[in-house]
Amino acid sequence: MYHGPRAGFTTDRAAAMLIVAGPCVIESESHALGVAAALAGIARRLGLRVIYKSSFDKANRTAATSPRGPGIDEGLAILAKVRRETGLDVLTDIHETAQAAPAAEVADVLQIPAFLARQTDLIQAAVSTGRTVNVKKGQFMAPEDMAHVVAKAQAVLPQDVPIGDRLWLCERGTSFGYRDLVVDMRGLAVMRQFGCPVIFDAGHSAQQPAAAGNASGGKRDLIPALARAAVAVGVDGLFIETHPDPANALSDAATAWPLDRLEALLESLLIVHAAAGTARAKMDC
């Protein structure tokens, strides 16, 4: 199990983009290691900081018959091996307070799913582990509501620990009628005012919840446009679920970005990132 530093794990806004990527759910050890190895190669070639993301349990699937993952024991063992063999940091979801401590023994970042973004005990249990916590903004929440998430996390932090060292806020779209999401790019600027790094989840923002009947649908072709817009506005990182065979992914098949097209997408986003940084620097003069 991983027993490295438990604090100070944060993004540097002056550095290259942080990328969180991987399959939605752990499918097998070999699958996880293969995807992680590919991501590690992309990180080296493009000079990016990449965090491997995958969930040991997807407790919020549309249907009871949908695959949920290998469970916490096997899943954490796989994530520990990914971390050990590829050198990538790892991120995984937790759904219950009891999962926080064991997940923190392995993961560098604990993630609170969007549906649970108002669960005070879960947020505070995650933050109390000393790990960085990425909270996805609920589809039902205004960006201003994330100030309460920040306050909940701050309440259990030592006074000398900056909130931005332990908490990330993640945009993943807002409910727009039934089975559709939209992204209000103004929310990225609003959440950055709370003193925490802001991550944009490009894949889930293109999702159409439950649109496939017993699973979520989505519009994968919109992911590049949404990601470019978010990078232009200014974010600290991007969250992009990726899979070597999206059509057969066990979760979020409609919005998983093809692994063999990820490097090209990131290269295009780095161009936007550089231009946006130059534009912001001119405005600050």
PDB file of C-alpha atoms in Angstrom:
ATOM      1  CA  MET A   1       0.000   0.000   0.000  1.00  0.00           C
ATOM      2  CA  TYR A   2       1.054   3.601  -0.619  1.00  0.00           C
ATOM      3  CA  HIS A   3       2.224   5.565   2.422  1.00  0.00           C
ATOM      4  CA  GLY A   4       3.615   8.727   0.859  1.00  0.00           C
ATOM      5  CA  PRO A   5       3.018  12.371   1.780  1.00  0.00           C
ATOM      6  CA  ARG A   6      -0.538  13.078   2.872  1.00  0.00           C
ATOM      7  CA  ALA A   7      -0.625  16.825   2.242  1.00  0.00           C
ATOM      8  CA  GLY A   8       0.618  19.473  -0.142  1.00  0.00           C
ATOM      9  CA  PHE A   9      -0.668  17.609  -3.204  1.00  0.00           C
ATOM     10  CA  THR A  10      -1.878  20.497  -5.343  1.00  0.00           C
ATOM     11  CA  THR A  11      -1.733  22.011  -8.813  1.00  0.00           C
ATOM     12  CA  ASP A  12       0.598  24.824  -9.811  1.00  0.00           C
ATOM     13  CA  ARG A  13      -1.377  27.318 -11.864  1.00  0.00           C
ATOM     14  CA  ALA A  14       1.780  28.449 -13.632  1.00  0.00           C
ATOM     15  CA  ALA A  15       2.667  24.929 -14.756  1.00  0.00           C
ATOM     16  CA  ALA A  16       1.380  22.803 -17.607  1.00  0.00           C
ATOM     17  CA  MET A  17      -2.135  21.459 -17.448  1.00  0.00           C
ATOM     18  CA  LEU A  18      -3.036  18.728 -15.023  1.00  0.00           C
ATOM     19  CA  ILE A  19      -4.821  15.845 -16.749  1.00  0.00           C
ATOM     20  CA  VAL A  20      -6.979  13.283 -14.943  1.00  0.00           C
ATOM     21  CA  ALA A  21      -7.670  10.373 -17.275  1.00  0.00           C
ATOM     22  CA  GLY A  22      -8.544   6.704 -17.347  1.00  0.00           C
ATOM     23  CA  PRO A  23     -11.486   4.340 -17.731  1.00  0.00           C
ATOM     24  CA  CYS A  24     -14.610   5.109 -15.716  1.00  0.00           C
ATOM     25  CA  VAL A  25     -14.520   1.808 -13.856  1.00  0.00           C
ATOM     26  CA  ILE A  26     -11.754  -0.727 -13.266  1.00  0.00           C
ATOM     27  CA  GLU A  27     -12.364  -3.551 -15.736  1.00  0.00           C
ATOM     28  CA  SER A  28      -9.396  -5.815 -14.957  1.00  0.00           C
ATOM     29  CA  GLU A  29      -5.815  -5.565 -13.755  1.00  0.00           C
ATOM     30  CA  SER A  30      -4.360  -6.001 -17.245  1.00  0.00           C
ATOM     31  CA  HIS A  31      -6.750  -3.432 -18.704  1.00  0.00           C
ATOM     32  CA  ALA A  32      -5.877  -0.889 -16.012  1.00  0.00           C
ATOM     33  CA  LEU A  33      -2.134  -1.407 -16.403  1.00  0.00           C
ATOM     34  CA  GLY A  34      -2.359  -1.144 -20.189  1.00  0.00           C
ATOM     35  CA  VAL A  35      -4.280   2.141 -20.124  1.00  0.00           C
ATOM     36  CA  ALA A  36      -2.044   3.552 -17.393  1.00  0.00           C
ATOM     37  CA  ALA A  37       1.113   2.680 -19.327  1.00  0.00           C
ATOM     38  CA  ALA A  38      -0.263   4.488 -22.377  1.00  0.00           C
ATOM     39  CA  LEU A  39      -1.112   7.537 -20.238  1.00  0.00           C
ATOM     40  CA  ALA A  40       2.358   7.552 -18.695  1.00  0.00           C
ATOM     41  CA  GLY A  41       3.825   7.646 -22.192  1.00  0.00           C
ATOM     42  CA  ILE A  42       1.620  10.589 -23.165  1.00  0.00           C
ATOM     43  CA  ALA A  43       2.618  12.399 -19.977  1.00  0.00           C
ATOM     44  CA  ARG A  44       6.324  12.019 -20.824  1.00  0.00           C
ATOM     45  CA  ARG A  45       5.958  13.072 -24.445  1.00  0.00           C
ATOM     46  CA  LEU A  46       3.810  16.136 -23.790  1.00  0.00           C
ATOM     47  CA  GLY A  47       5.307  17.193 -20.464  1.00  0.00           C
ATOM     48  CA  LEU A  48       1.986  16.933 -18.667  1.00  0.00           C
ATOM     49  CA  ARG A  49       1.127  15.850 -15.174  1.00  0.00           C
ATOM     50  CA  VAL A  50      -1.282  12.943 -15.599  1.00  0.00           C
ATOM     51  CA  ILE A  51      -3.268  11.270 -12.832  1.00  0.00           C
ATOM     52  CA  TYR A  52      -4.743   7.857 -13.529  1.00  0.00           C
ATOM     53  CA  LYS A  53      -8.461   7.716 -12.722  1.00  0.00           C
ATOM     54  CA  SER A  54     -10.659   4.650 -12.318  1.00  0.00           C
ATOM     55  CA  SER A  55     -13.333   3.583  -9.838  1.00  0.00           C
ATOM     56  CA  PHE A  56     -13.346   0.385  -7.816  1.00  0.00           C
ATOM     57  CA  ASP A  57     -17.122   0.648  -7.471  1.00  0.00           C
ATOM     58  CA  LYS A  58     -19.673   2.645  -9.450  1.00  0.00           C
ATOM     59  CA  ALA A  59     -22.504   2.794  -6.943  1.00  0.00           C
ATOM     60  CA  ASN A  60     -24.492   5.311  -8.993  1.00  0.00           C
ATOM     61  CA  ARG A  61     -25.108   3.334 -12.186  1.00  0.00           C
ATOM     62  CA  THR A  62     -28.398   3.896 -14.016  1.00  0.00           C
ATOM     63  CA  ALA A  63     -29.547   0.281 -13.740  1.00  0.00           C
ATOM     64  CA  ALA A  64     -29.034  -2.332 -11.038  1.00  0.00           C
ATOM     65  CA  THR A  65     -27.730  -4.745 -13.691  1.00  0.00           C
ATOM     66  CA  SER A  66     -24.936  -2.406 -14.873  1.00  0.00           C
ATOM     67  CA  PRO A  67     -21.334  -3.444 -14.094  1.00  0.00           C
ATOM     68  CA  ARG A  68     -20.052  -1.713 -10.952  1.00  0.00           C
ATOM     69  CA  GLY A  69     -16.426  -2.780 -10.781  1.00  0.00           C
ATOM     70  CA  PRO A  70     -14.333  -5.244  -8.772  1.00  0.00           C
ATOM     71  CA  GLY A  71     -15.100  -3.791  -5.335  1.00  0.00           C
ATOM     72  CA  ILE A  72     -12.898  -1.993  -2.855  1.00  0.00           C
ATOM     73  CA  ASP A  73     -10.386  -4.716  -1.926  1.00  0.00           C
ATOM     74  CA  GLU A  74      -9.527  -5.938  -5.422  1.00  0.00           C
ATOM     75  CA  GLY A  75      -9.916  -2.478  -6.891  1.00  0.00           C
ATOM     76  CA  LEU A  76      -7.488  -0.819  -4.499  1.00  0.00           C
ATOM     77  CA  ALA A  77      -4.976  -3.609  -5.043  1.00  0.00           C
ATOM     78  CA  ILE A  78      -5.128  -2.930  -8.785  1.00  0.00           C
ATOM     79  CA  LEU A  79      -4.746   0.816  -8.286  1.00  0.00           C
ATOM     80  CA  ALA A  80      -1.760   0.247  -6.016  1.00  0.00           C
ATOM     81  CA  LYS A  81      -0.129  -1.831  -8.753  1.00  0.00           C
ATOM     82  CA  VAL A  82      -0.863   0.860 -11.337  1.00  0.00           C
ATOM     83  CA  ARG A  83       0.800   3.421  -9.113  1.00  0.00           C
ATOM     84  CA  ARG A  84       3.784   1.183  -8.386  1.00  0.00           C
ATOM     85  CA  GLU A  85       4.453   0.066 -11.969  1.00  0.00           C
ATOM     86  CA  THR A  86       3.733   3.270 -13.915  1.00  0.00           C
ATOM     87  CA  GLY A  87       4.668   5.980 -11.427  1.00  0.00           C
ATOM     88  CA  LEU A  88       1.378   7.769 -12.016  1.00  0.00           C
ATOM     89  CA  ASP A  89      -0.618   9.179  -9.133  1.00  0.00           C
ATOM     90  CA  VAL A  90      -4.125   7.712  -8.903  1.00  0.00           C
ATOM     91  CA  LEU A  91      -7.629   9.002  -8.235  1.00  0.00           C
ATOM     92  CA  THR A  92     -10.698   6.990  -7.319  1.00  0.00           C
ATOM     93  CA  ASP A  93     -14.279   7.593  -6.175  1.00  0.00           C
ATOM     94  CA  ILE A  94     -15.633   6.935  -2.731  1.00  0.00           C
ATOM     95  CA  HIS A  95     -19.346   6.704  -1.965  1.00  0.00           C
ATOM     96  CA  GLU A  96     -19.422   6.015   1.776  1.00  0.00           C
ATOM     97  CA  THR A  97     -17.524   7.414   4.759  1.00  0.00           C
ATOM     98  CA  ALA A  98     -16.143   3.953   5.590  1.00  0.00           C
ATOM     99  CA  GLN A  99     -14.357   3.873   2.216  1.00  0.00           C
ATOM    100  CA  ALA A 100     -12.345   7.054   2.845  1.00  0.00           C
ATOM    101  CA  ALA A 101      -9.562   5.667   5.044  1.00  0.00           C
ATOM    102  CA  PRO A 102      -8.784   2.483   3.069  1.00  0.00           C
ATOM    103  CA  ALA A 103      -8.939   4.338  -0.241  1.00  0.00           C
ATOM    104  CA  ALA A 104      -6.556   6.973   1.123  1.00  0.00           C
ATOM    105  CA  GLU A 105      -3.978   4.250   1.796  1.00  0.00           C
ATOM    106  CA  VAL A 106      -3.647   3.878  -1.985  1.00  0.00           C
ATOM    107  CA  ALA A 107      -5.070   6.887  -3.806  1.00  0.00           C
ATOM    108  CA  ASP A 108      -3.448  10.304  -4.047  1.00  0.00           C
ATOM    109  CA  VAL A 109      -6.819  11.907  -4.740  1.00  0.00           C
ATOM    110  CA  LEU A 110     -10.221  10.871  -3.406  1.00  0.00           C
ATOM    111  CA  GLN A 111     -13.196  11.888  -5.517  1.00  0.00           C
ATOM    112  CA  ILE A 112     -16.698  12.732  -4.333  1.00  0.00           C
ATOM    113  CA  PRO A 113     -19.215  11.920  -7.098  1.00  0.00           C
ATOM    114  CA  ALA A 114     -21.541  14.694  -8.249  1.00  0.00           C
ATOM    115  CA  PHE A 115     -24.632  13.058  -6.785  1.00  0.00           C
ATOM    116  CA  LEU A 116     -22.951  13.168  -3.353  1.00  0.00           C
ATOM    117  CA  ALA A 117     -21.539  16.699  -3.466  1.00  0.00           C
ATOM    118  CA  ARG A 118     -23.735  17.842  -0.576  1.00  0.00           C
ATOM    119  CA  GLN A 119     -22.953  14.900   1.717  1.00  0.00           C
ATOM    120  CA  THR A 120     -21.230  16.671   4.602  1.00  0.00           C
ATOM    121  CA  ASP A 121     -19.971  13.557   6.404  1.00  0.00           C
ATOM    122  CA  LEU A 122     -18.513  12.091   3.197  1.00  0.00           C
ATOM    123  CA  ILE A 123     -16.701  15.297   2.252  1.00  0.00           C
ATOM    124  CA  GLN A 124     -15.261  15.737   5.722  1.00  0.00           C
ATOM    125  CA  ALA A 125     -14.235  12.091   6.037  1.00  0.00           C
ATOM    126  CA  ALA A 126     -12.357  12.349   2.743  1.00  0.00           C
ATOM    127  CA  VAL A 127     -10.630  15.620   3.632  1.00  0.00           C
ATOM    128  CA  SER A 128      -9.710  14.283   7.086  1.00  0.00           C
ATOM    129  CA  THR A 129      -7.591  11.516   5.510  1.00  0.00           C
ATOM    130  CA  GLY A 130      -5.026  14.099   4.462  1.00  0.00           C
ATOM    131  CA  ARG A 131      -5.450  13.296   0.786  1.00  0.00           C
ATOM    132  CA  THR A 132      -6.465  15.781  -1.861  1.00  0.00           C
ATOM    133  CA  VAL A 133     -10.209  15.603  -2.517  1.00  0.00           C
ATOM    134  CA  ASN A 134     -11.860  16.332  -5.859  1.00  0.00           C
ATOM    135  CA  VAL A 135     -15.545  17.215  -5.415  1.00  0.00           C
ATOM    136  CA  LYS A 136     -17.665  17.128  -8.531  1.00  0.00           C
ATOM    137  CA  LYS A 137     -20.285  19.867  -8.581  1.00  0.00           C
ATOM    138  CA  GLY A 138     -23.720  18.282  -8.530  1.00  0.00           C
ATOM    139  CA  GLN A 139     -25.720  18.563 -11.739  1.00  0.00           C
ATOM    140  CA  PHE A 140     -28.393  20.196  -9.578  1.00  0.00           C
ATOM    141  CA  MET A 141     -26.090  22.801  -7.991  1.00  0.00           C
ATOM    142  CA  ALA A 142     -25.215  26.361  -8.926  1.00  0.00           C
ATOM    143  CA  PRO A 143     -21.474  27.122  -8.972  1.00  0.00           C
ATOM    144  CA  GLU A 144     -21.989  29.497  -6.042  1.00  0.00           C
ATOM    145  CA  ASP A 145     -23.232  26.515  -3.990  1.00  0.00           C
ATOM    146  CA  MET A 146     -19.734  25.049  -4.028  1.00  0.00           C
ATOM    147  CA  ALA A 147     -18.747  27.689  -1.472  1.00  0.00           C
ATOM    148  CA  HIS A 148     -20.551  25.494   1.076  1.00  0.00           C
ATOM    149  CA  VAL A 149     -18.458  22.487   0.031  1.00  0.00           C
ATOM    150  CA  VAL A 150     -15.346  24.571   0.605  1.00  0.00           C
ATOM    151  CA  ALA A 151     -16.594  25.610   4.061  1.00  0.00           C
ATOM    152  CA  LYS A 152     -17.318  21.990   5.009  1.00  0.00           C
ATOM    153  CA  ALA A 153     -13.807  20.966   4.024  1.00  0.00           C
ATOM    154  CA  GLN A 154     -12.226  23.954   5.736  1.00  0.00           C
ATOM    155  CA  ALA A 155     -13.969  23.051   8.980  1.00  0.00           C
ATOM    156  CA  VAL A 156     -11.905  19.863   9.389  1.00  0.00           C
ATOM    157  CA  LEU A 157      -8.575  21.184   8.103  1.00  0.00           C
ATOM    158  CA  PRO A 158      -5.780  22.394  10.366  1.00  0.00           C
ATOM    159  CA  GLN A 159      -5.691  26.178  10.303  1.00  0.00           C
ATOM    160  CA  ASP A 160      -2.230  26.254   8.734  1.00  0.00           C
ATOM    161  CA  VAL A 161      -3.261  24.140   5.713  1.00  0.00           C
ATOM    162  CA  PRO A 162      -4.456  26.189   2.718  1.00  0.00           C
ATOM    163  CA  ILE A 163      -7.772  24.910   1.377  1.00  0.00           C
ATOM    164  CA  GLY A 164      -6.340  24.852  -2.141  1.00  0.00           C
ATOM    165  CA  ASP A 165      -3.784  22.245  -1.070  1.00  0.00           C
ATOM    166  CA  ARG A 166      -6.478  19.741  -0.206  1.00  0.00           C
ATOM    167  CA  LEU A 167      -9.614  20.513  -2.217  1.00  0.00           C
ATOM    168  CA  TRP A 168     -10.387  20.652  -5.925  1.00  0.00           C
ATOM    169  CA  LEU A 169     -13.734  21.679  -7.386  1.00  0.00           C
ATOM    170  CA  CYS A 170     -14.865  19.950 -10.559  1.00  0.00           C
ATOM    171  CA  GLU A 171     -17.398  21.137 -13.145  1.00  0.00           C
ATOM    172  CA  ARG A 172     -19.296  18.382 -14.946  1.00  0.00           C
ATOM    173  CA  GLY A 173     -22.350  20.113 -16.408  1.00  0.00           C
ATOM    174  CA  THR A 174     -25.750  21.159 -15.122  1.00  0.00           C
ATOM    175  CA  SER A 175     -29.105  19.439 -15.640  1.00  0.00           C
ATOM    176  CA  PHE A 176     -30.996  20.962 -18.546  1.00  0.00           C
ATOM    177  CA  GLY A 177     -34.481  19.493 -18.562  1.00  0.00           C
ATOM    178  CA  TYR A 178     -34.702  15.718 -18.701  1.00  0.00           C
ATOM    179  CA  ARG A 179     -31.679  13.634 -19.748  1.00  0.00           C
ATOM    180  CA  ASP A 180     -29.419  16.420 -20.890  1.00  0.00           C
ATOM    181  CA  LEU A 181     -26.653  18.620 -19.497  1.00  0.00           C
ATOM    182  CA  VAL A 182     -25.274  22.029 -20.384  1.00  0.00           C
ATOM    183  CA  VAL A 183     -22.126  23.814 -19.240  1.00  0.00           C
ATOM    184  CA  ASP A 184     -22.231  27.405 -18.073  1.00  0.00           C
ATOM    185  CA  MET A 185     -18.630  28.504 -18.530  1.00  0.00           C
ATOM    186  CA  ARG A 186     -19.230  31.399 -16.137  1.00  0.00           C
ATOM    187  CA  GLY A 187     -19.273  28.807 -13.353  1.00  0.00           C
ATOM    188  CA  LEU A 188     -15.581  28.062 -13.869  1.00  0.00           C
ATOM    189  CA  ALA A 189     -14.708  31.659 -13.056  1.00  0.00           C
ATOM    190  CA  VAL A 190     -17.099  31.683 -10.102  1.00  0.00           C
ATOM    191  CA  MET A 191     -15.569  28.557  -8.531  1.00  0.00           C
ATOM    192  CA  ARG A 192     -12.006  29.798  -8.987  1.00  0.00           C
ATOM    193  CA  GLN A 193     -12.846  32.614  -6.590  1.00  0.00           C
ATOM    194  CA  PHE A 194     -13.111  30.106  -3.719  1.00  0.00           C
ATOM    195  CA  GLY A 195      -9.353  29.554  -3.520  1.00  0.00           C
ATOM    196  CA  CYS A 196      -9.324  25.982  -4.855  1.00  0.00           C
ATOM    197  CA  PRO A 197      -8.028  24.536  -8.112  1.00  0.00           C
ATOM    198  CA  VAL A 198     -10.858  24.030 -10.620  1.00  0.00           C
ATOM    199  CA  ILE A 199     -11.032  20.948 -12.828  1.00  0.00           C
ATOM    200  CA  PHE A 200     -13.240  20.610 -15.912  1.00  0.00           C
ATOM    201  CA  ASP A 201     -14.747  17.193 -16.644  1.00  0.00           C
ATOM    202  CA  ALA A 202     -15.118  17.267 -20.424  1.00  0.00           C
ATOM    203  CA  GLY A 203     -16.601  13.774 -20.838  1.00  0.00           C
ATOM    204  CA  HIS A 204     -19.347  13.875 -18.255  1.00  0.00           C
ATOM    205  CA  SER A 205     -20.284  17.375 -19.398  1.00  0.00           C
ATOM    206  CA  ALA A 206     -21.214  15.798 -22.743  1.00  0.00           C
ATOM    207  CA  GLN A 207     -23.271  13.095 -21.051  1.00  0.00           C
ATOM    208  CA  GLN A 208     -27.012  12.524 -21.416  1.00  0.00           C
ATOM    209  CA  PRO A 209     -28.060  10.759 -18.186  1.00  0.00           C
ATOM    210  CA  ALA A 210     -30.084   7.577 -18.691  1.00  0.00           C
ATOM    211  CA  ALA A 211     -30.599   8.480 -22.357  1.00  0.00           C
ATOM    212  CA  ALA A 212     -29.596   4.987 -23.471  1.00  0.00           C
ATOM    213  CA  GLY A 213     -32.428   3.388 -21.483  1.00  0.00           C
ATOM    214  CA  ASN A 214     -30.485   1.316 -18.966  1.00  0.00           C
ATOM    215  CA  ALA A 215     -27.337   3.441 -19.215  1.00  0.00           C
ATOM    216  CA  SER A 216     -26.262   7.007 -19.842  1.00  0.00           C
ATOM    217  CA  GLY A 217     -25.806   8.270 -23.359  1.00  0.00           C
ATOM    218  CA  GLY A 218     -23.934  11.301 -24.555  1.00  0.00           C
ATOM    219  CA  LYS A 219     -22.329  13.196 -27.412  1.00  0.00           C
ATOM    220  CA  ARG A 220     -18.661  12.257 -27.566  1.00  0.00           C
ATOM    221  CA  ASP A 221     -18.063  14.547 -30.542  1.00  0.00           C
ATOM    222  CA  LEU A 222     -18.700  17.598 -28.324  1.00  0.00           C
ATOM    223  CA  ILE A 223     -15.870  16.803 -25.905  1.00  0.00           C
ATOM    224  CA  PRO A 224     -13.132  18.694 -27.813  1.00  0.00           C
ATOM    225  CA  ALA A 225     -15.264  21.849 -28.121  1.00  0.00           C
ATOM    226  CA  LEU A 226     -16.183  21.819 -24.441  1.00  0.00           C
ATOM    227  CA  ALA A 227     -12.581  21.190 -23.405  1.00  0.00           C
ATOM    228  CA  ARG A 228     -11.270  24.009 -25.612  1.00  0.00           C
ATOM    229  CA  ALA A 229     -13.816  26.423 -24.164  1.00  0.00           C
ATOM    230  CA  ALA A 230     -12.921  25.483 -20.573  1.00  0.00           C
ATOM    231  CA  VAL A 231      -9.184  25.808 -21.191  1.00  0.00           C
ATOM    232  CA  ALA A 232      -9.745  29.204 -22.802  1.00  0.00           C
ATOM    233  CA  VAL A 233     -11.752  30.395 -19.788  1.00  0.00           C
ATOM    234  CA  GLY A 234      -9.022  29.140 -17.462  1.00  0.00           C
ATOM    235  CA  VAL A 235      -8.986  25.901 -15.485  1.00  0.00           C
ATOM    236  CA  ASP A 236      -6.291  24.145 -13.485  1.00  0.00           C
ATOM    237  CA  GLY A 237      -6.896  20.756 -15.002  1.00  0.00           C
ATOM    238  CA  LEU A 238      -8.997  18.578 -17.260  1.00  0.00           C
ATOM    239  CA  PHE A 239     -10.782  15.335 -16.430  1.00  0.00           C
ATOM    240  CA  ILE A 240     -11.187  13.122 -19.506  1.00  0.00           C
ATOM    241  CA  GLU A 241     -12.277   9.522 -19.189  1.00  0.00           C
ATOM    242  CA  THR A 242     -10.578   7.452 -21.859  1.00  0.00           C
ATOM    243  CA  HIS A 243     -10.779   3.874 -23.071  1.00  0.00           C
ATOM    244  CA  PRO A 244      -9.046   1.809 -25.780  1.00  0.00           C
ATOM    245  CA  ASP A 245     -12.438   0.552 -27.031  1.00  0.00           C
ATOM    246  CA  PRO A 246     -15.133   3.035 -25.978  1.00  0.00           C
ATOM    247  CA  ALA A 247     -18.019   1.152 -27.571  1.00  0.00           C
ATOM    248  CA  ASN A 248     -17.336  -1.784 -25.265  1.00  0.00           C
ATOM    249  CA  ALA A 249     -16.447   0.156 -22.111  1.00  0.00           C
ATOM    250  CA  LEU A 250     -18.226  -1.200 -19.041  1.00  0.00           C
ATOM    251  CA  SER A 251     -19.256   2.311 -17.950  1.00  0.00           C
ATOM    252  CA  ASP A 252     -19.847   5.633 -19.734  1.00  0.00           C
ATOM    253  CA  ALA A 253     -19.275   4.090 -23.152  1.00  0.00           C
ATOM    254  CA  ALA A 254     -20.948   7.030 -24.914  1.00  0.00           C
ATOM    255  CA  THR A 255     -18.575   9.653 -23.523  1.00  0.00           C
ATOM    256  CA  ALA A 256     -15.272   7.821 -23.061  1.00  0.00           C
ATOM    257  CA  TRP A 257     -12.679   9.415 -25.329  1.00  0.00           C
ATOM    258  CA  PRO A 258     -10.740   6.926 -27.528  1.00  0.00           C
ATOM    259  CA  LEU A 259      -7.331   6.311 -26.004  1.00  0.00           C
ATOM    260  CA  ASP A 260      -5.634   6.329 -29.406  1.00  0.00           C
ATOM    261  CA  ARG A 261      -6.966   9.858 -30.019  1.00  0.00           C
ATOM    262  CA  LEU A 262      -6.189  11.300 -26.597  1.00  0.00           C
ATOM    263  CA  GLU A 263      -2.676  12.554 -27.339  1.00  0.00           C
ATOM    264  CA  ALA A 264      -3.868  14.503 -30.394  1.00  0.00           C
ATOM    265  CA  LEU A 265      -6.686  16.051 -28.360  1.00  0.00           C
ATOM    266  CA  LEU A 266      -4.290  17.087 -25.603  1.00  0.00           C
ATOM    267  CA  GLU A 267      -1.842  18.559 -28.101  1.00  0.00           C
ATOM    268  CA  SER A 268      -4.619  20.773 -29.479  1.00  0.00           C
ATOM    269  CA  LEU A 269      -5.621  21.815 -25.966  1.00  0.00           C
ATOM    270  CA  LEU A 270      -2.047  22.779 -25.112  1.00  0.00           C
ATOM    271  CA  ILE A 271      -2.171  25.298 -27.966  1.00  0.00           C
ATOM    272  CA  VAL A 272      -5.310  26.854 -26.478  1.00  0.00           C
ATOM    273  CA  HIS A 273      -3.767  26.728 -22.999  1.00  0.00           C
ATOM    274  CA  ALA A 274      -0.695  28.653 -24.124  1.00  0.00           C
ATOM    275  CA  ALA A 275      -2.737  31.260 -26.005  1.00  0.00           C
ATOM    276  CA  ALA A 276      -5.131  31.726 -23.105  1.00  0.00           C
ATOM    277  CA  GLY A 277      -2.257  32.187 -20.685  1.00  0.00           C
ATOM    278  CA  THR A 278      -0.755  34.882 -22.893  1.00  0.00           C
ATOM    279  CA  ALA A 279      -4.106  36.645 -23.171  1.00  0.00           C
ATOM    280  CA  ARG A 280      -4.659  36.582 -19.403  1.00  0.00           C
ATOM    281  CA  ALA A 281      -1.150  37.909 -18.795  1.00  0.00           C
ATOM    282  CA  LYS A 282      -1.843  40.886 -21.072  1.00  0.00           C
ATOM    283  CA  MET A 283      -5.086  41.634 -19.266  1.00  0.00           C
ATOM    284  CA  ASP A 284      -3.290  41.548 -15.896  1.00  0.00           C
ATOM    285  CA  CYS A 285      -0.728  44.156 -16.988  1.00  0.00           C
TER     286      CYS A 285
END
